[in-house]
Structures are given as C-alpha cells and as structure tokens.
XYZ file of C-alpha atoms in Angstrom:
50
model
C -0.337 30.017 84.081
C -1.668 33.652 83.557
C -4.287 33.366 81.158
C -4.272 36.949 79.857
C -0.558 36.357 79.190
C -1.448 33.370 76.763
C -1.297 34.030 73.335
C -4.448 32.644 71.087
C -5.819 32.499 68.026
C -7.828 34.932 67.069
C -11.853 33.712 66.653
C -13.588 33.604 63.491
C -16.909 35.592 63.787
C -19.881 33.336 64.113
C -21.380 32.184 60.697
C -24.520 34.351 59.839
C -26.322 30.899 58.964
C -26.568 29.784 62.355
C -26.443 33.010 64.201
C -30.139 33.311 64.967
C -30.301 29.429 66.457
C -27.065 30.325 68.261
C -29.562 33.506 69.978
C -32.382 31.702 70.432
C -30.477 29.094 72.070
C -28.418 31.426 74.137
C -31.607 33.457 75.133
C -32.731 32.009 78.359
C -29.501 31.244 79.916
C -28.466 34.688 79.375
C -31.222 35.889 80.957
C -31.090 33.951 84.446
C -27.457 34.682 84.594
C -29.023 38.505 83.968
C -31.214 37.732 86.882
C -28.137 37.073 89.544
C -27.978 40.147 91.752
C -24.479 40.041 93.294
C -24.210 41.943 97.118
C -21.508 44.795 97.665
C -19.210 43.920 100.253
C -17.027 46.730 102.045
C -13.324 46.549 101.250
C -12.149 45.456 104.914
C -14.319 42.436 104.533
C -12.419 41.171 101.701
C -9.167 39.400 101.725
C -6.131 40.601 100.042
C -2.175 39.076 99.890
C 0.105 41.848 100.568
C-alpha cells in the first residue's frame, strides 16, 4: 500500500480551546527530536534497487 496514494479525510484544524495545552505538551518532545543531528552519507554508500 502506497500511502501517498491513499485518499483521506481532510483534518479539522485543532480547536483554539486546547491549542495552548496541545503546545505546551508538545514542547519538549519537539525539542529533543530538534536536538537529533543526522550524519551525511555519500551517495555510493547508500543502497538503491535498480
């Protein structure tokens, strides 16, 4: 299954009453997954199906 080929319902926008919890619980997750520093690899060192 290809998930970009799936169609979904569109998402209603986040309620504006809970918005600020939703940040302030979001907050320090977002920022260790900020934190993750990723390396480069060259091209030949990754693998490819041709």
């Amino acid at each position: 299954v290809d998930p970009f080929k799936e169609k979904l319902p569109a998402a209603e926008p986040l309620p504006e009453e809970v918005r600020k919890d939703y940040f302030d619980f979001i907050t320090p997750q977002k920022v260790q997954l900020d934190c993750i520093e990723f390396s480069e690899r060259p091209d030949e060192e990754l693998l490819t199906l041709n």
